[in-house]
XYZ file of C-alpha atoms in Angstrom:
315
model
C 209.304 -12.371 -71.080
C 207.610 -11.973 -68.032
C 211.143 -11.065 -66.299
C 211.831 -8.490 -68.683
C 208.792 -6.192 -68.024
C 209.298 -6.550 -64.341
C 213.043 -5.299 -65.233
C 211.604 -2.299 -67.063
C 209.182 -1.485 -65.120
C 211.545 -1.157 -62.714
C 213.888 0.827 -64.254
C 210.465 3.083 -64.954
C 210.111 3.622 -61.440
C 213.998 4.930 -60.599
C 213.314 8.106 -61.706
C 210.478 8.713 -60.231
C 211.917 7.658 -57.070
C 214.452 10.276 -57.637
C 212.194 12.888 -57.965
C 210.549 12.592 -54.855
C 213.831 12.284 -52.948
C 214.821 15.853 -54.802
C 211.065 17.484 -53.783
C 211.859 15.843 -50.341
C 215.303 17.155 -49.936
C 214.690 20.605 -51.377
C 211.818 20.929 -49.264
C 213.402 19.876 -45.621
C 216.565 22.158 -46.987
C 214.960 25.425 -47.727
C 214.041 27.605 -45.194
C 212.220 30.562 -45.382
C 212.808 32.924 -42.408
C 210.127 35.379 -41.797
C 211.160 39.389 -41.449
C 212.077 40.691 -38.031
C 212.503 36.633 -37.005
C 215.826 34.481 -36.847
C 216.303 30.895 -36.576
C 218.934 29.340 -34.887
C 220.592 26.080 -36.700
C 222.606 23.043 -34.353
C 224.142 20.822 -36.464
C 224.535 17.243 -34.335
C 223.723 19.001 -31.121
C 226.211 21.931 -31.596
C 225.280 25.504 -32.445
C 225.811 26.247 -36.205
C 224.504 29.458 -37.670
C 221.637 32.058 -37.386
C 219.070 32.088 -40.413
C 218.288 35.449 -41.007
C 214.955 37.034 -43.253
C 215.194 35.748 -46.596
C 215.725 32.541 -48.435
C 218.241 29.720 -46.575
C 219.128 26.379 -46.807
C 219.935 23.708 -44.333
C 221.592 20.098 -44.381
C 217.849 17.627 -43.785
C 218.724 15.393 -40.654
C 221.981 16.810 -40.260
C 221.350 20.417 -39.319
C 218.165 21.593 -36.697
C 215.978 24.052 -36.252
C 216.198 24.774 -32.813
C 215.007 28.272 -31.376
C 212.819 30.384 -33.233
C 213.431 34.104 -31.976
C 210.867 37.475 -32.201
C 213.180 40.365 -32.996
C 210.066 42.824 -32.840
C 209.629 44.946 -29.607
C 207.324 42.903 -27.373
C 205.434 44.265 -24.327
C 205.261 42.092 -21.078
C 202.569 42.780 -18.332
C 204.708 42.777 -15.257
C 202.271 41.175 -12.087
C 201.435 42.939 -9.212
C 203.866 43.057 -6.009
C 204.746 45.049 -2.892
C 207.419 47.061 -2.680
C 208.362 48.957 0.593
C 209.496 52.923 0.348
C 212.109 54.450 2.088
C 209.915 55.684 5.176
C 208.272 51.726 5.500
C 204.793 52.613 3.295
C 203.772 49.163 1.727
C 203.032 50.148 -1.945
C 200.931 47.884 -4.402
C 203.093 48.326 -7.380
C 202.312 46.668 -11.476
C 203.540 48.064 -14.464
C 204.497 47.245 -18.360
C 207.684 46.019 -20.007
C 208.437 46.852 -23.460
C 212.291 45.195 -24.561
C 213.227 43.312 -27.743
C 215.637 40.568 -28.420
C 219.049 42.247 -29.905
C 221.169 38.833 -29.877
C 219.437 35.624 -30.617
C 222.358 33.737 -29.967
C 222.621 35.183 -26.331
C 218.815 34.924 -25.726
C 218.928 31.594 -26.574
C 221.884 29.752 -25.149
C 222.789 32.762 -22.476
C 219.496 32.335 -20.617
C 216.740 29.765 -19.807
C 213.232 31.456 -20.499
C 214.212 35.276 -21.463
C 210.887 36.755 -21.324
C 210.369 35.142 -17.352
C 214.004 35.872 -16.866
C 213.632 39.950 -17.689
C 209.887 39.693 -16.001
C 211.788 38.425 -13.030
C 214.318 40.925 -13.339
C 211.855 43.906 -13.869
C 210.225 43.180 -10.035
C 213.041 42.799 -8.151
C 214.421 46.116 -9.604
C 211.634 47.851 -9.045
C 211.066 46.833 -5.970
C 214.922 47.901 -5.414
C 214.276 51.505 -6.632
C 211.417 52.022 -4.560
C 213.019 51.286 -1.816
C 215.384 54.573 -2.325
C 212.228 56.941 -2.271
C 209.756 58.431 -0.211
C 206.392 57.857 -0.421
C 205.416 61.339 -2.102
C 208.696 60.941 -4.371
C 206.991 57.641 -5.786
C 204.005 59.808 -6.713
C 205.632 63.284 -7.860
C 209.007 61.235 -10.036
C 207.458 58.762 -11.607
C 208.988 59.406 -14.637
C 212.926 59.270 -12.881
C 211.383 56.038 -11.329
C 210.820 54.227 -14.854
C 214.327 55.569 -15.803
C 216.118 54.355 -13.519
C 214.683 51.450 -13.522
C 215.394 50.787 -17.271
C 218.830 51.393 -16.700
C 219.093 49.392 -13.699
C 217.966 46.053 -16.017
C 219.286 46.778 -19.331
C 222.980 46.720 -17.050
C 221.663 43.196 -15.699
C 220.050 41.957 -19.047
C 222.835 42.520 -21.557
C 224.762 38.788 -21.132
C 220.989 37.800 -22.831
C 221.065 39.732 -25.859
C 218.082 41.777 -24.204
C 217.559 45.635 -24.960
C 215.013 47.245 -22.263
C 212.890 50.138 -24.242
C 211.119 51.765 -21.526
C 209.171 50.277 -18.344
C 206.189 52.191 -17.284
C 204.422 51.912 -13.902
C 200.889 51.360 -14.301
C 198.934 51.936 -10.771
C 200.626 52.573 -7.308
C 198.361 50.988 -4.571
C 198.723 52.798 -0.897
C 197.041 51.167 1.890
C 193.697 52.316 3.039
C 194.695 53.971 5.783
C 197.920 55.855 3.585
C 195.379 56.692 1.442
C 192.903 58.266 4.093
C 195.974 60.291 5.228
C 196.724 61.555 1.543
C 192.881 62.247 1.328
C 192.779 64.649 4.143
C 195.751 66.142 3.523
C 194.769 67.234 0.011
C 191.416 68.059 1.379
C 193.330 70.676 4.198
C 195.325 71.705 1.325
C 192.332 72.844 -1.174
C 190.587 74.503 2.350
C 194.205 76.455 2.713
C 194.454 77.293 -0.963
C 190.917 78.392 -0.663
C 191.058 80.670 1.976
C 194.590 82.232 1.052
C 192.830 83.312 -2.156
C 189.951 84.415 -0.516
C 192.034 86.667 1.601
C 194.330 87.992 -1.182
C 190.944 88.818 -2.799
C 189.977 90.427 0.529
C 193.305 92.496 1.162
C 192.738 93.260 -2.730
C 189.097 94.703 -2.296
C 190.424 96.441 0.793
C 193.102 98.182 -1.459
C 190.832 99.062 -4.418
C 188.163 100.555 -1.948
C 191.173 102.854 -0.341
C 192.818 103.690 -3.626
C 188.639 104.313 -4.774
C 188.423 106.564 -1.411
C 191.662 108.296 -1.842
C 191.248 109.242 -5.441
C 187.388 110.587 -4.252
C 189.209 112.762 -2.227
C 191.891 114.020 -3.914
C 188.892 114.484 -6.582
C 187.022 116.487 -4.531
C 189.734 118.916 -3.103
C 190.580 119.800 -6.599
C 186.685 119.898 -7.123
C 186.393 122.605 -4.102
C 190.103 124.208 -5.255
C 188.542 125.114 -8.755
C 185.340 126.386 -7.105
C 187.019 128.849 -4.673
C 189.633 130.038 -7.710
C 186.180 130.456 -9.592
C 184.405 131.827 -6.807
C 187.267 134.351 -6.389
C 187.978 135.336 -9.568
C 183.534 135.837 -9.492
C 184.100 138.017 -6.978
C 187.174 139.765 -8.384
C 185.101 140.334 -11.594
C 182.124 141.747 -9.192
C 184.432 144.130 -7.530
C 186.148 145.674 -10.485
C 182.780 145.982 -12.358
C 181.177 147.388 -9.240
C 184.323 149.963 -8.894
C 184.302 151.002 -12.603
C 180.418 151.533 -12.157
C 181.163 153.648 -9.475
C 183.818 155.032 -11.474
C 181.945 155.784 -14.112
C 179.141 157.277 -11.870
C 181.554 159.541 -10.350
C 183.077 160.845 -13.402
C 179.284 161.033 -14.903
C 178.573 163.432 -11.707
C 181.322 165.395 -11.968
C 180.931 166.287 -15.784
C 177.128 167.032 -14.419
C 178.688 169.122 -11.120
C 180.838 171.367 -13.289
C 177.342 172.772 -14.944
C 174.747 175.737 -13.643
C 172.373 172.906 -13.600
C 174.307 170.518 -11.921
C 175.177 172.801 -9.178
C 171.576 173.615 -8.642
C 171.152 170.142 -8.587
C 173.762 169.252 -5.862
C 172.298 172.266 -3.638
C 169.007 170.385 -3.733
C 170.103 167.429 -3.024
C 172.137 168.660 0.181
C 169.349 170.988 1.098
C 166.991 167.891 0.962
C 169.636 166.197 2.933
C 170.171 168.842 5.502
C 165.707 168.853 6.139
C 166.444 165.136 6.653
C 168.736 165.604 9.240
C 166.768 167.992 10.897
C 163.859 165.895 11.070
C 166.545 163.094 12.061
C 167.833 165.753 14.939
C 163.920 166.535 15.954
C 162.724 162.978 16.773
C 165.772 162.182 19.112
C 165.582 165.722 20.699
C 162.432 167.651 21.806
C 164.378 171.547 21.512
C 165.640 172.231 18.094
C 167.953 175.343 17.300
C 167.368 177.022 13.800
C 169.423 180.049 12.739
C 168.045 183.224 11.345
C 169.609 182.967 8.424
C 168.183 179.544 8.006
C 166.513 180.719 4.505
C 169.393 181.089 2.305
C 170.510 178.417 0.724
C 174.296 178.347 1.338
C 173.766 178.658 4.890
C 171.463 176.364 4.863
C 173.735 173.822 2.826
C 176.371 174.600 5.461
C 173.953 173.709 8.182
C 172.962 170.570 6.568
C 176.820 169.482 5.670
C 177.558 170.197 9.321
C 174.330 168.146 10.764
C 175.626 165.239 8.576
C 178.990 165.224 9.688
C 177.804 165.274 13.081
C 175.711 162.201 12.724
C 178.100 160.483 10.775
C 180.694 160.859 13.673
C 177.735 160.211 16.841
C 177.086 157.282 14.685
């Protein structure tokens, strides 16, 4: 009796034996490979396959697990070295990697350590393309720097299954006394910056005041142009009223001279006249001559018409 319940209870246990090696079997043969990741299988030693994203299986204790790769872009701080231009300046150089892994198989089995491998790389190259430039080139092309050397190592770096994004130079040390140099030249090139614009704003000042002076001028003799043309046609105006006034006066004394009045009035006048020039004749001469007929008043126009065409021509 006793034999038969240790017989069934072992037969109890069988199946639950069974189920634990199935949860133990499934578990070490399903694998499940994380996205932008691969796993790389050896199966007794020998490469097999690469597990990509996604549910996989393996054979447990046949087939291993043995290189778990990143296929995201990954950034690498590359250290600090000196690198030596083309005209022998000792530069302090660093910069930033940025590559991903494009072939796990070649990462893996083409290369021992990939990331110190491409760090590696990454110096000497620099260094390399450095060497090829001036010391104000390094400065001025930084950009054609990083370019070139990105080509330079993805050439090198493709056996590994390595793709080089970019590489971008973080600080350029100088030595102190480089630097000193660069210092003073910048200075003397801010003092002759500075006083090239001070003298284009001179020789422009200059130029404004003459054009200023030259149009005051030109101003002004077309100022004193259209006073004399005013001033003369003033004048002009004066003349011609003056000469129709006389005009008029004459033409006023002749309708008057062509009366009985008016030639009583113009015998007056000369015989006034012709007393005037007598008294004229008297003060520069001490003897004065006076006809007989002196009374009538023709004669004595005559008289006084020939006194003042004698003065007029003495005079």
């Amino acid at each position: 009796m006793e034999e038969l319940d240790f017989i069934f209870d072992y037969v109890a246990t069988i199946p639950v034996f069974l189920f634990i090696l199935v949860v133990v079997f499934l578990k070490l043969s399903i694998k499940f490979v994380p996205q932008n990741r691969a796993f790389l299988v050896e199966r007794f030693g020998k490469y097999q396959s690469t597990k990509e994203a996604g549910l996989n299986f393996i054979v447990p204790f046949i087939d291993k697990i043995t290189a778990n790769r990143s296929l995201k872009e990954q950034a690498v701080d590359v250290p600090s070295q000196s690198a030596i231009t083309r005209d022998n300046i000792s530069l302090t150089v660093d910069g930033v990697l940025y590559f991903r892994v494009l072939d796990p198989y070649k990462a893996t089995y083409g290369v021992e350590r990939y990331v110190f491998a491409v760090t590696q790389l990454a110096q000497t190259t620099m260094r390399s393309e450095l060497g090829k430039m001036e010391l104000d080139k390094t400065f001025e092309e930084r950009d054609q720097l990083n370019t070139n050397i990105v080509s330079a190592i993805n050439e090198a770096s493709s056996p590994w299954g390595i793709q080089v994004l970019r590489y971008e130079i973080k600080d350029i040390i100088p030595p102190q006394s480089v630097m000193e140099a660069m210092e003073a030249q910048m200075k003397a090139e801010r003092v002759k910056r500075a006083q090239i614009l001070e003298s284009e704003g001179d020789r422009q000042a200059a130029i404004n005041r003459a054009e200023g002076e030259k149009q005051a001028v030109v101003l002004a003799a077309e100022g004193e142009k259209s006073e004399q043309v005013l001033r003369a046609e003033g004048e002009a105006q004066a003349i011609i009223a003056v000469a129709n006034a006389q005009a008029e006066a004459l033409h006023k004394v002749g309708e008057a001279a062509n009366t009985d009045e008016g030639q009583k009035a113009i015998q007056l006048d000369l015989a006034s006249k012709a007393i005037d020039a007598k008294k004229s004749i008297a003060k520069e001469s001490s003897m004065v001559i006076i006809p007989d007929n002196a009374t009538d008043a023709a004669s004595l126009v005559t008289q006084a018409t020939s006194i003042i065409n004698k003065l007029n021509a003495k005079n």
